[in-house]
Amino acid sequence: MPAGLAAFRPRARLDPYSSLTRPITAYPVAGASGTRIRLEDGRELVDGMASWWSAIHGYNHPVLNAAARDQLEAMAHVMFGGLTHRPAVRLAATLIDITPEPLQYVFFADSGSVSVEVAIKMALQYWFARGHSQRSKLLTIRAGYHGDTFGAMSVCDPVGGMHHLFSGVLPQHLFVRTPDCRRDDEWRESQIAELRQHLEHAGHEIAAVILEPIVQGAGGMRFYCPEFLRRVRALCDAHEVLLIFDEIATGFGRTGELFAMHHADVVPDILCLGKALTGGYMTLAATLCNARVAEGISEHDPGVFMHGPTFMANPLACSVAQASIELLLESDWRTNIHRIETALETGLAPCRELEQVRDVRVLGAIGVVELIHPVDMHTLPEAFVQRGVWVRPFRNLVYVMPPYIISDEELGVLTVAICEVVRECC
Ligand SMILES: *Cc1c(COP(=O)(O)O)cnc(C)c1O
């Protein structure tokens, strides 16, 4: 641990995916503004992570600050049971407006994981209300990541994911092979064969298929072809199975479309949003659903959706989310994401030549260098910090998804640092 960080060493605190006996350095941050993270020791880092996909407009944004401040003057929070408020009503209308037409209902949740719990619960309650409570299984593809709570963990990759430790106590769901088709590959039926078989043989036990469209995030940063999604939708329709898309990572422009499902022109029955929803300011997520699901749940016993978190639809979070979406839509985000995509492609290309690299892939404002071997998390973050950038790898993946306001010059700094670190330290 570098000198001066001792005061920030975990004592009464557990850091995420870290150990008390062999702690991974956590760098103390004094402030963040634009694309820069300022450490307590005065060093400044170019941010490559957008704080896990979320800070799309950068940090300390005047418009988002103003939205939070204005809302604070009115009220920070009131319970959402029996009371409602303008920030939530407005944000719900906006989300319905910017998502495909069939998605007409919004449930606000406190985090991405909770929005996945809500999506699963919606699907189960829908079938329960329809008198088909035997439809209790979920079907998903391997290498997925849907969050850290128990329902969400049960559909994360069961082997390579972060939660295999818990497999004994999690509900057992159905997993099929992950598509490995690239965007422009010719379609092969073998990509969908296993999923098709499961639906044909066990469709009557399956409540929903859940997956991350086009880009799988923390389960392996894999990209796959749009045709797979079109086939999944058709199969779900044929077997009356609900389809849940988790766009918590991919939503709000990250992949070059406003939502990743637009790459395939496919609409799910239930949609999870989070992460960039508030531009990275605070925790808020949303689960949207269509009339079939909402009415199905409401028309039959118990007739109400059984969920209601204490901080549901927090007004501060809703106001900032509204401002963040407006900021995004007022910008020429599509051209901008394309600019980042081009810079990442050019900047990361030299990594392709390195023998320690298995694959380099870029989609929208996401750049991934997949290595042959896992990285050393005790040394690699420091190698990046020394080069003035903030990149946090996991497993064998060095990846970036920077704030959309990042300049070409900063993208250059980021990608040069990645190629150097991969060449010299991996
Ligand atoms: C981050 C993430 C989640 C979980 O969201 P939290 O806000 O961390 O609970 C779920 N699904 C996907 C695809 C994610 O990237």
CSV table of C-alpha atoms and ligand atoms in Angstrom, one decimal:
chain,number,residue,atom,x,y,z
A,1,MET,CA,0.0,0.0,0.0
A,2,PRO,CA,1.5,3.4,-1.0
A,3,ALA,CA,2.5,5.7,1.9
A,4,GLY,CA,-0.2,8.0,3.1
A,5,LEU,CA,-3.1,5.6,2.5
A,6,ALA,CA,-2.9,3.9,5.9
A,7,ALA,CA,-5.7,6.2,7.3
A,8,PHE,CA,-8.0,4.8,4.6
A,9,ARG,CA,-7.3,1.1,5.3
A,10,PRO,CA,-10.4,-0.8,6.0
A,11,ARG,CA,-11.0,-1.2,9.7
A,12,ALA,CA,-14.7,-1.3,10.5
A,13,ARG,CA,-15.4,-1.4,6.8
A,14,LEU,CA,-15.6,-4.2,4.2
A,15,ASP,CA,-14.7,-3.1,0.7
A,16,PRO,CA,-16.3,-4.7,-2.3
A,17,TYR,CA,-14.6,-7.9,-3.4
A,18,SER,CA,-11.7,-7.2,-1.1
A,19,SER,CA,-10.1,-9.0,1.8
A,20,LEU,CA,-9.2,-7.7,5.3
A,21,THR,CA,-6.1,-9.9,5.3
A,22,ARG,CA,-4.8,-9.0,1.9
A,23,PRO,CA,-6.6,-5.7,1.1
A,24,ILE,CA,-6.5,-4.3,-2.4
A,25,THR,CA,-5.6,-0.6,-2.4
A,26,ALA,CA,-8.5,1.8,-2.4
A,27,TYR,CA,-7.4,5.3,-3.5
A,28,PRO,CA,-8.8,8.1,-1.4
A,29,VAL,CA,-10.7,10.6,-3.6
A,30,ALA,CA,-10.9,14.2,-2.6
A,31,GLY,CA,-13.1,15.3,-5.5
A,32,ALA,CA,-14.2,14.7,-9.1
A,33,SER,CA,-15.0,17.1,-11.9
A,34,GLY,CA,-15.7,16.5,-15.5
A,35,THR,CA,-13.6,13.5,-16.6
A,36,ARG,CA,-11.1,13.9,-13.8
A,37,ILE,CA,-10.9,12.1,-10.4
A,38,ARG,CA,-8.7,14.0,-7.9
A,39,LEU,CA,-7.0,12.0,-5.3
A,40,GLU,CA,-6.3,13.2,-1.7
A,41,ASP,CA,-2.5,13.3,-2.6
A,42,GLY,CA,-3.2,15.8,-5.4
A,43,ARG,CA,-2.8,13.5,-8.3
A,44,GLU,CA,-5.5,13.7,-11.0
A,45,LEU,CA,-6.7,10.7,-13.0
A,46,VAL,CA,-8.5,10.6,-16.4
A,47,ASP,CA,-11.6,8.5,-15.7
A,48,GLY,CA,-12.1,5.4,-17.8
A,49,MET,CA,-14.8,3.7,-15.8
A,50,ALA,CA,-17.6,6.4,-15.5
A,51,SER,CA,-18.0,4.9,-12.0
A,52,TRP,CA,-19.2,1.5,-13.3
A,53,TRP,CA,-21.1,2.8,-16.4
A,54,SER,CA,-23.0,5.5,-14.6
A,55,ALA,CA,-21.3,8.9,-14.8
A,56,ILE,CA,-22.1,9.5,-18.4
A,57,HIS,CA,-21.9,13.3,-18.2
A,58,GLY,CA,-18.8,13.3,-16.1
A,59,TYR,CA,-18.6,14.4,-12.4
A,60,ASN,CA,-19.8,17.6,-10.7
A,61,HIS,CA,-22.0,18.6,-13.7
A,62,PRO,CA,-23.6,22.1,-13.2
A,63,VAL,CA,-27.0,21.0,-14.6
A,64,LEU,CA,-27.2,17.9,-12.5
A,65,ASN,CA,-26.0,19.8,-9.4
A,66,ALA,CA,-28.7,22.4,-10.0
A,67,ALA,CA,-31.4,19.7,-10.3
A,68,ALA,CA,-30.3,18.1,-7.0
A,69,ARG,CA,-30.1,21.5,-5.3
A,70,ASP,CA,-33.5,22.7,-6.5
A,71,GLN,CA,-35.2,19.4,-5.4
A,72,LEU,CA,-33.5,19.6,-2.1
A,73,GLU,CA,-35.2,22.9,-1.4
A,74,ALA,CA,-38.6,21.4,-2.1
A,75,MET,CA,-38.1,18.0,-0.3
A,76,ALA,CA,-35.4,15.3,-0.1
A,77,HIS,CA,-37.8,12.5,0.3
A,78,VAL,CA,-41.3,11.4,1.2
A,79,MET,CA,-42.7,7.9,1.3
A,80,PHE,CA,-44.1,6.7,-2.0
A,81,GLY,CA,-47.0,4.7,-0.5
A,82,GLY,CA,-50.2,6.7,-0.6
A,83,LEU,CA,-48.2,9.8,-1.7
A,84,THR,CA,-46.8,10.7,-5.0
A,85,HIS,CA,-44.8,13.6,-6.4
A,86,ARG,CA,-44.0,15.5,-9.6
A,87,PRO,CA,-40.3,14.2,-9.9
A,88,ALA,CA,-41.5,10.6,-10.0
A,89,VAL,CA,-44.5,11.3,-12.3
A,90,ARG,CA,-42.4,13.3,-14.7
A,91,LEU,CA,-39.6,10.7,-14.8
A,92,ALA,CA,-42.0,7.8,-15.3
A,93,ALA,CA,-43.5,9.7,-18.3
A,94,THR,CA,-40.0,10.3,-19.7
A,95,LEU,CA,-39.0,6.7,-19.4
A,96,ILE,CA,-42.2,5.5,-21.1
A,97,ASP,CA,-41.6,8.1,-23.8
A,98,ILE,CA,-38.0,7.1,-24.6
A,99,THR,CA,-38.5,3.3,-24.5
A,100,PRO,CA,-40.4,1.3,-27.1
A,101,GLU,CA,-44.2,1.8,-27.2
A,102,PRO,CA,-45.3,-1.4,-25.5
A,103,LEU,CA,-43.5,-0.6,-22.3
A,104,GLN,CA,-46.1,1.5,-20.5
A,105,TYR,CA,-45.6,1.0,-16.8
A,106,VAL,CA,-42.7,1.9,-14.5
A,107,PHE,CA,-41.8,0.6,-11.1
A,108,PHE,CA,-39.0,2.6,-9.3
A,109,ALA,CA,-36.4,0.6,-7.4
A,110,ASP,CA,-33.5,1.5,-5.3
A,111,SER,CA,-30.7,-0.2,-7.2
A,112,GLY,CA,-30.0,-2.3,-10.3
A,113,SER,CA,-30.1,-5.5,-8.3
A,114,VAL,CA,-33.5,-4.6,-6.8
A,115,SER,CA,-34.9,-3.7,-10.2
A,116,VAL,CA,-33.9,-7.3,-11.3
A,117,GLU,CA,-35.6,-8.7,-8.2
A,118,VAL,CA,-38.7,-6.7,-9.2
A,119,ALA,CA,-38.6,-7.9,-12.8
A,120,ILE,CA,-38.4,-11.6,-11.6
A,121,LYS,CA,-41.2,-11.0,-9.1
A,122,MET,CA,-43.3,-9.4,-11.8
A,123,ALA,CA,-42.9,-12.4,-14.0
A,124,LEU,CA,-43.6,-14.9,-11.2
A,125,GLN,CA,-46.6,-12.9,-10.0
A,126,TYR,CA,-47.9,-12.7,-13.6
A,127,TRP,CA,-48.0,-16.4,-13.9
A,128,PHE,CA,-49.3,-16.9,-10.4
A,129,ALA,CA,-52.2,-14.5,-11.2
A,130,ARG,CA,-52.9,-16.5,-14.4
A,131,GLY,CA,-53.2,-19.7,-12.5
A,132,HIS,CA,-49.9,-21.1,-13.8
A,133,SER,CA,-47.8,-21.1,-10.6
A,134,GLN,CA,-45.8,-24.1,-12.0
A,135,ARG,CA,-44.1,-21.5,-14.3
A,136,SER,CA,-41.4,-20.7,-11.7
A,137,LYS,CA,-38.2,-21.2,-13.6
A,138,LEU,CA,-36.0,-18.6,-15.3
A,139,LEU,CA,-34.0,-19.3,-18.4
A,140,THR,CA,-30.9,-17.4,-19.1
A,141,ILE,CA,-27.6,-17.5,-21.0
A,142,ARG,CA,-24.2,-18.1,-19.3
A,143,ALA,CA,-21.7,-15.4,-18.6
A,144,GLY,CA,-24.5,-13.0,-17.5
A,145,TYR,CA,-24.4,-10.6,-14.6
A,146,HIS,CA,-27.6,-9.3,-13.0
A,147,GLY,CA,-26.6,-8.1,-9.6
A,148,ASP,CA,-25.6,-9.1,-6.1
A,149,THR,CA,-29.0,-9.9,-4.3
A,150,PHE,CA,-30.3,-13.4,-4.1
A,151,GLY,CA,-32.8,-13.5,-7.0
A,152,ALA,CA,-30.3,-11.6,-9.2
A,153,MET,CA,-27.4,-13.9,-8.2
A,154,SER,CA,-29.5,-16.9,-9.2
A,155,VAL,CA,-29.4,-15.8,-12.8
A,156,CYS,CA,-25.7,-14.7,-12.9
A,157,ASP,CA,-23.2,-17.1,-14.5
A,158,PRO,CA,-23.2,-20.1,-12.2
A,159,VAL,CA,-19.6,-21.1,-12.8
A,160,GLY,CA,-17.4,-18.2,-13.8
A,161,GLY,CA,-19.5,-15.5,-12.1
A,162,MET,CA,-18.8,-13.9,-8.8
A,163,HIS,CA,-21.5,-15.9,-6.9
A,164,HIS,CA,-20.8,-19.6,-7.5
A,165,LEU,CA,-20.0,-19.9,-3.8
A,166,PHE,CA,-23.8,-19.5,-3.1
A,167,SER,CA,-25.0,-22.0,-5.7
A,168,GLY,CA,-26.1,-24.4,-2.9
A,169,VAL,CA,-28.7,-22.0,-1.5
A,170,LEU,CA,-29.8,-20.2,-4.6
A,171,PRO,CA,-33.0,-21.2,-6.5
A,172,GLN,CA,-31.9,-23.4,-9.5
A,173,HIS,CA,-32.6,-21.9,-12.9
A,174,LEU,CA,-31.9,-23.0,-16.4
A,175,PHE,CA,-28.7,-21.9,-18.2
A,176,VAL,CA,-27.8,-22.3,-21.9
A,177,ARG,CA,-24.7,-21.5,-23.9
A,178,THR,CA,-23.9,-17.9,-24.6
A,179,PRO,CA,-24.1,-16.9,-28.2
A,180,ASP,CA,-20.6,-16.3,-29.7
A,181,CYS,CA,-21.8,-14.8,-32.9
A,182,ARG,CA,-20.1,-11.5,-33.8
A,183,ARG,CA,-22.1,-8.6,-35.1
A,184,ASP,CA,-21.6,-9.2,-38.8
A,185,ASP,CA,-21.2,-13.0,-38.7
A,186,GLU,CA,-23.6,-15.1,-40.8
A,187,TRP,CA,-26.3,-16.5,-38.6
A,188,ARG,CA,-26.1,-20.1,-37.6
A,189,GLU,CA,-29.0,-21.9,-36.0
A,190,SER,CA,-26.6,-23.7,-33.6
A,191,GLN,CA,-26.4,-20.4,-31.7
A,192,ILE,CA,-30.0,-20.7,-30.5
A,193,ALA,CA,-30.4,-24.6,-30.5
A,194,GLU,CA,-30.0,-25.1,-26.8
A,195,LEU,CA,-32.3,-22.3,-25.8
A,196,ARG,CA,-34.9,-23.6,-28.3
A,197,GLN,CA,-34.7,-27.1,-26.8
A,198,HIS,CA,-35.2,-25.8,-23.3
A,199,LEU,CA,-38.3,-23.9,-24.4
A,200,GLU,CA,-39.7,-26.8,-26.3
A,201,HIS,CA,-39.2,-29.3,-23.5
A,202,ALA,CA,-39.7,-27.2,-20.4
A,203,GLY,CA,-41.5,-24.1,-21.7
A,204,HIS,CA,-44.5,-24.8,-19.5
A,205,GLU,CA,-42.3,-24.5,-16.4
A,206,ILE,CA,-40.5,-21.3,-17.5
A,207,ALA,CA,-41.8,-17.9,-16.3
A,208,ALA,CA,-39.3,-15.8,-18.2
A,209,VAL,CA,-36.1,-15.6,-20.2
A,210,ILE,CA,-33.8,-12.9,-18.7
A,211,LEU,CA,-30.7,-11.6,-20.4
A,212,GLU,CA,-28.5,-8.5,-21.1
A,213,PRO,CA,-29.1,-7.6,-24.7
A,214,ILE,CA,-26.0,-7.3,-27.0
A,215,VAL,CA,-23.4,-6.7,-24.3
A,216,GLN,CA,-22.9,-8.9,-21.2
A,217,GLY,CA,-21.3,-6.7,-18.5
A,218,ALA,CA,-19.6,-7.9,-15.4
A,219,GLY,CA,-20.1,-11.6,-16.3
A,220,GLY,CA,-17.4,-11.3,-19.0
A,221,MET,CA,-17.8,-8.2,-21.1
A,222,ARG,CA,-19.0,-10.3,-24.1
A,223,PHE,CA,-20.7,-8.9,-27.1
A,224,TYR,CA,-23.1,-10.9,-29.3
A,225,CYS,CA,-25.1,-10.6,-32.5
A,226,PRO,CA,-28.6,-8.9,-32.7
A,227,GLU,CA,-30.1,-11.9,-34.6
A,228,PHE,CA,-29.9,-13.9,-31.4
A,229,LEU,CA,-32.3,-11.5,-29.7
A,230,ARG,CA,-34.8,-11.7,-32.5
A,231,ARG,CA,-34.7,-15.5,-32.3
A,232,VAL,CA,-35.2,-15.3,-28.5
A,233,ARG,CA,-38.2,-13.0,-28.9
A,234,ALA,CA,-39.8,-15.3,-31.5
A,235,LEU,CA,-39.3,-18.4,-29.3
A,236,CYS,CA,-40.6,-16.6,-26.2
A,237,ASP,CA,-43.7,-15.7,-28.2
A,238,ALA,CA,-44.2,-19.2,-29.5
A,239,HIS,CA,-44.0,-20.6,-26.0
A,240,GLU,CA,-45.8,-17.7,-24.2
A,241,VAL,CA,-42.7,-17.1,-22.0
A,242,LEU,CA,-42.0,-13.6,-20.8
A,243,LEU,CA,-38.8,-11.8,-21.9
A,244,ILE,CA,-36.8,-9.6,-19.5
A,245,PHE,CA,-34.0,-7.4,-20.7
A,246,ASP,CA,-31.5,-6.1,-18.2
A,247,GLU,CA,-30.2,-2.8,-19.7
A,248,ILE,CA,-28.8,-1.6,-16.5
A,249,ALA,CA,-25.3,-1.4,-18.0
A,250,THR,CA,-26.2,-0.9,-21.7
A,251,GLY,CA,-29.0,1.8,-21.4
A,252,PHE,CA,-28.7,5.5,-22.2
A,253,GLY,CA,-26.6,5.4,-25.3
A,254,ARG,CA,-23.6,3.3,-24.1
A,255,THR,CA,-23.6,0.9,-27.1
A,256,GLY,CA,-24.3,3.5,-29.7
A,257,GLU,CA,-28.1,3.0,-29.6
A,258,LEU,CA,-30.2,4.7,-26.9
A,259,PHE,CA,-30.9,1.1,-25.6
A,260,ALA,CA,-29.0,-2.0,-26.8
A,261,MET,CA,-32.3,-3.7,-27.7
A,262,HIS,CA,-32.6,-1.2,-30.6
A,263,HIS,CA,-29.6,-3.0,-32.3
A,264,ALA,CA,-32.1,-5.9,-32.9
A,265,ASP,CA,-35.4,-4.0,-32.9
A,266,VAL,CA,-36.7,-6.3,-30.2
A,267,VAL,CA,-38.9,-5.2,-27.3
A,268,PRO,CA,-39.0,-7.2,-24.1
A,269,ASP,CA,-42.1,-7.6,-21.8
A,270,ILE,CA,-40.0,-6.3,-18.8
A,271,LEU,CA,-37.0,-3.9,-18.9
A,272,CYS,CA,-34.5,-3.1,-16.1
A,273,LEU,CA,-32.7,0.3,-16.1
A,274,GLY,CA,-30.2,1.6,-13.6
A,275,LYS,CA,-26.6,2.8,-13.5
A,276,ALA,CA,-26.6,5.8,-15.9
A,277,LEU,CA,-30.2,6.6,-15.1
A,278,THR,CA,-29.1,9.3,-12.7
A,279,GLY,CA,-25.9,10.2,-14.6
A,280,GLY,CA,-24.1,8.5,-11.7
A,281,TYR,CA,-25.3,10.9,-9.0
A,282,MET,CA,-27.2,8.5,-6.8
A,283,THR,CA,-28.8,5.2,-6.7
A,284,LEU,CA,-32.0,4.7,-8.6
A,285,ALA,CA,-33.3,2.0,-10.9
A,286,ALA,CA,-36.5,1.3,-12.8
A,287,THR,CA,-38.4,-1.8,-14.0
A,288,LEU,CA,-40.7,-1.1,-16.9
A,289,CYS,CA,-43.3,-3.5,-18.2
A,290,ASN,CA,-46.0,-3.8,-20.8
A,291,ALA,CA,-49.8,-3.9,-20.4
A,292,ARG,CA,-49.8,-7.7,-20.6
A,293,VAL,CA,-47.7,-8.0,-17.4
A,294,ALA,CA,-49.2,-5.0,-15.5
A,295,GLU,CA,-52.8,-6.0,-16.2
A,296,GLY,CA,-52.1,-9.7,-15.7
A,297,ILE,CA,-50.8,-8.9,-12.2
A,298,SER,CA,-53.6,-6.5,-11.4
A,299,GLU,CA,-56.6,-8.5,-12.6
A,300,HIS,CA,-56.2,-11.5,-10.4
A,301,ASP,CA,-55.5,-12.4,-6.8
A,302,PRO,CA,-53.7,-10.7,-4.9
A,303,GLY,CA,-54.4,-8.0,-7.4
A,304,VAL,CA,-51.5,-5.8,-6.4
A,305,PHE,CA,-47.8,-5.9,-7.1
A,306,MET,CA,-46.2,-7.1,-3.9
A,307,HIS,CA,-43.2,-4.7,-3.6
A,308,GLY,CA,-42.6,-1.3,-2.0
A,309,PRO,CA,-39.1,-0.2,-0.9
A,310,THR,CA,-38.8,2.5,1.7
A,311,PHE,CA,-36.9,4.9,-0.5
A,312,MET,CA,-38.9,4.1,-3.7
A,313,ALA,CA,-38.9,6.9,-6.2
A,314,ASN,CA,-36.7,9.2,-4.1
A,315,PRO,CA,-37.4,12.7,-5.4
A,316,LEU,CA,-33.8,13.8,-5.4
A,317,ALA,CA,-32.8,10.8,-7.5
A,318,CYS,CA,-35.8,11.2,-9.8
A,319,SER,CA,-35.0,14.9,-10.4
A,320,VAL,CA,-31.4,14.3,-11.2
A,321,ALA,CA,-32.4,11.4,-13.5
A,322,GLN,CA,-34.8,13.6,-15.4
A,323,ALA,CA,-32.1,16.3,-15.8
A,324,SER,CA,-29.6,13.6,-16.9
A,325,ILE,CA,-31.9,12.2,-19.6
A,326,GLU,CA,-32.7,15.7,-20.9
A,327,LEU,CA,-29.0,16.5,-21.0
A,328,LEU,CA,-28.3,13.3,-23.0
A,329,LEU,CA,-31.2,13.8,-25.5
A,330,GLU,CA,-30.4,17.4,-26.1
A,331,SER,CA,-26.8,16.4,-27.1
A,332,ASP,CA,-25.8,14.8,-30.3
A,333,TRP,CA,-25.1,11.7,-28.4
A,334,ARG,CA,-25.1,9.3,-31.3
A,335,THR,CA,-22.3,11.2,-33.2
A,336,ASN,CA,-20.5,11.5,-29.9
A,337,ILE,CA,-20.6,7.8,-29.0
A,338,HIS,CA,-19.4,7.1,-32.5
A,339,ARG,CA,-16.5,9.4,-32.0
A,340,ILE,CA,-15.5,7.5,-28.8
A,341,GLU,CA,-16.0,4.2,-30.6
A,342,THR,CA,-13.6,5.2,-33.4
A,343,ALA,CA,-11.0,6.5,-30.9
A,344,LEU,CA,-11.2,3.3,-28.8
A,345,GLU,CA,-10.8,1.2,-31.9
A,346,THR,CA,-7.8,3.1,-33.1
A,347,GLY,CA,-6.2,3.5,-29.7
A,348,LEU,CA,-6.6,-0.2,-28.6
A,349,ALA,CA,-5.6,-1.7,-31.9
A,350,PRO,CA,-1.9,-2.0,-30.9
A,351,CYS,CA,-3.0,-4.4,-28.1
A,352,ARG,CA,-4.1,-6.9,-30.8
A,353,GLU,CA,-0.5,-7.6,-31.6
A,354,LEU,CA,0.4,-8.6,-28.0
A,355,GLU,CA,0.8,-12.3,-27.3
A,356,GLN,CA,-0.8,-11.9,-23.8
A,357,VAL,CA,-4.0,-10.6,-25.5
A,358,ARG,CA,-6.8,-13.0,-26.6
A,359,ASP,CA,-9.2,-10.4,-28.0
A,360,VAL,CA,-9.8,-6.7,-28.4
A,361,ARG,CA,-13.4,-5.6,-28.9
A,362,VAL,CA,-15.1,-2.2,-29.1
A,363,LEU,CA,-18.8,-1.3,-29.3
A,364,GLY,CA,-20.1,2.2,-28.8
A,365,ALA,CA,-18.3,3.7,-25.8
A,366,ILE,CA,-17.1,0.4,-24.5
A,367,GLY,CA,-13.6,-0.9,-25.1
A,368,VAL,CA,-12.4,-4.4,-23.9
A,369,VAL,CA,-9.0,-6.0,-23.9
A,370,GLU,CA,-9.4,-9.6,-23.0
A,371,LEU,CA,-6.2,-11.3,-21.8
A,372,ILE,CA,-5.2,-14.9,-21.8
A,373,HIS,CA,-4.5,-14.9,-18.0
A,374,PRO,CA,-6.2,-13.1,-15.1
A,375,VAL,CA,-4.6,-9.8,-14.1
A,376,ASP,CA,-3.0,-9.2,-10.7
A,377,MET,CA,-5.4,-6.9,-8.9
A,378,HIS,CA,-2.7,-6.0,-6.3
A,379,THR,CA,-0.4,-4.4,-8.9
A,380,LEU,CA,-2.4,-3.4,-12.0
A,381,PRO,CA,-4.6,-0.6,-10.7
A,382,GLU,CA,-1.4,1.1,-9.4
A,383,ALA,CA,0.2,0.7,-12.8
A,384,PHE,CA,-2.7,2.7,-14.3
A,385,VAL,CA,-2.7,5.3,-11.5
A,386,GLN,CA,1.0,5.9,-12.1
A,387,ARG,CA,0.1,6.7,-15.8
A,388,GLY,CA,-2.6,9.1,-14.7
A,389,VAL,CA,-5.7,7.1,-15.6
A,390,TRP,CA,-8.4,5.3,-13.6
A,391,VAL,CA,-9.0,1.8,-15.1
A,392,ARG,CA,-10.1,-1.1,-12.9
A,393,PRO,CA,-9.8,-4.5,-14.5
A,394,PHE,CA,-11.4,-7.7,-13.3
A,395,ARG,CA,-10.5,-11.4,-14.0
A,396,ASN,CA,-8.7,-11.3,-17.4
A,397,LEU,CA,-10.5,-8.2,-18.6
A,398,VAL,CA,-9.0,-4.7,-18.9
A,399,TYR,CA,-11.9,-2.6,-20.1
A,400,VAL,CA,-13.2,1.0,-20.2
A,401,MET,CA,-16.5,2.8,-20.5
A,402,PRO,CA,-15.6,6.4,-20.1
A,403,PRO,CA,-17.9,9.4,-19.5
A,404,TYR,CA,-19.4,10.6,-22.8
A,405,ILE,CA,-17.7,14.0,-22.4
A,406,ILE,CA,-14.2,12.5,-22.6
A,407,SER,CA,-12.1,14.4,-25.2
A,408,ASP,CA,-10.1,12.7,-28.1
A,409,GLU,CA,-6.9,13.7,-26.3
A,410,GLU,CA,-8.0,12.0,-23.1
A,411,LEU,CA,-9.1,8.9,-25.0
A,412,GLY,CA,-5.6,8.9,-26.4
A,413,VAL,CA,-4.1,9.0,-22.8
A,414,LEU,CA,-6.4,6.2,-21.7
A,415,THR,CA,-5.7,3.9,-24.6
A,416,VAL,CA,-1.9,4.5,-24.6
A,417,ALA,CA,-1.9,3.7,-20.9
A,418,ILE,CA,-3.9,0.5,-21.5
A,419,CYS,CA,-1.6,-0.8,-24.2
A,420,GLU,CA,1.5,0.1,-22.2
A,421,VAL,CA,0.2,-1.6,-19.0
A,422,VAL,CA,-0.9,-4.7,-20.9
A,423,ARG,CA,2.5,-4.9,-22.7
A,424,GLU,CA,4.6,-4.3,-19.6
A,425,CYS,CA,2.6,-5.7,-16.6
A,426,CYS,CA,0.4,-8.5,-17.9
B,1,LIG,C1,-24.6,-3.3,-12.3
B,1,LIG,C2,-25.6,-4.3,-12.9
B,1,LIG,C3,-26.6,-4.8,-12.1
B,1,LIG,C4,-26.8,-4.5,-10.6
B,1,LIG,O1,-26.9,-3.1,-10.4
B,1,LIG,P1,-26.6,-2.5,-8.9
B,1,LIG,O2,-27.0,-1.1,-9.0
B,1,LIG,O3,-25.1,-2.7,-8.7
B,1,LIG,O4,-27.4,-3.3,-7.9
B,1,LIG,C5,-27.5,-5.6,-12.7
B,1,LIG,N1,-27.4,-5.9,-14.0
B,1,LIG,C6,-26.4,-5.4,-14.8
B,1,LIG,C7,-26.4,-5.8,-16.3
B,1,LIG,C8,-25.5,-4.6,-14.3
B,1,LIG,O5,-24.5,-4.1,-15.0
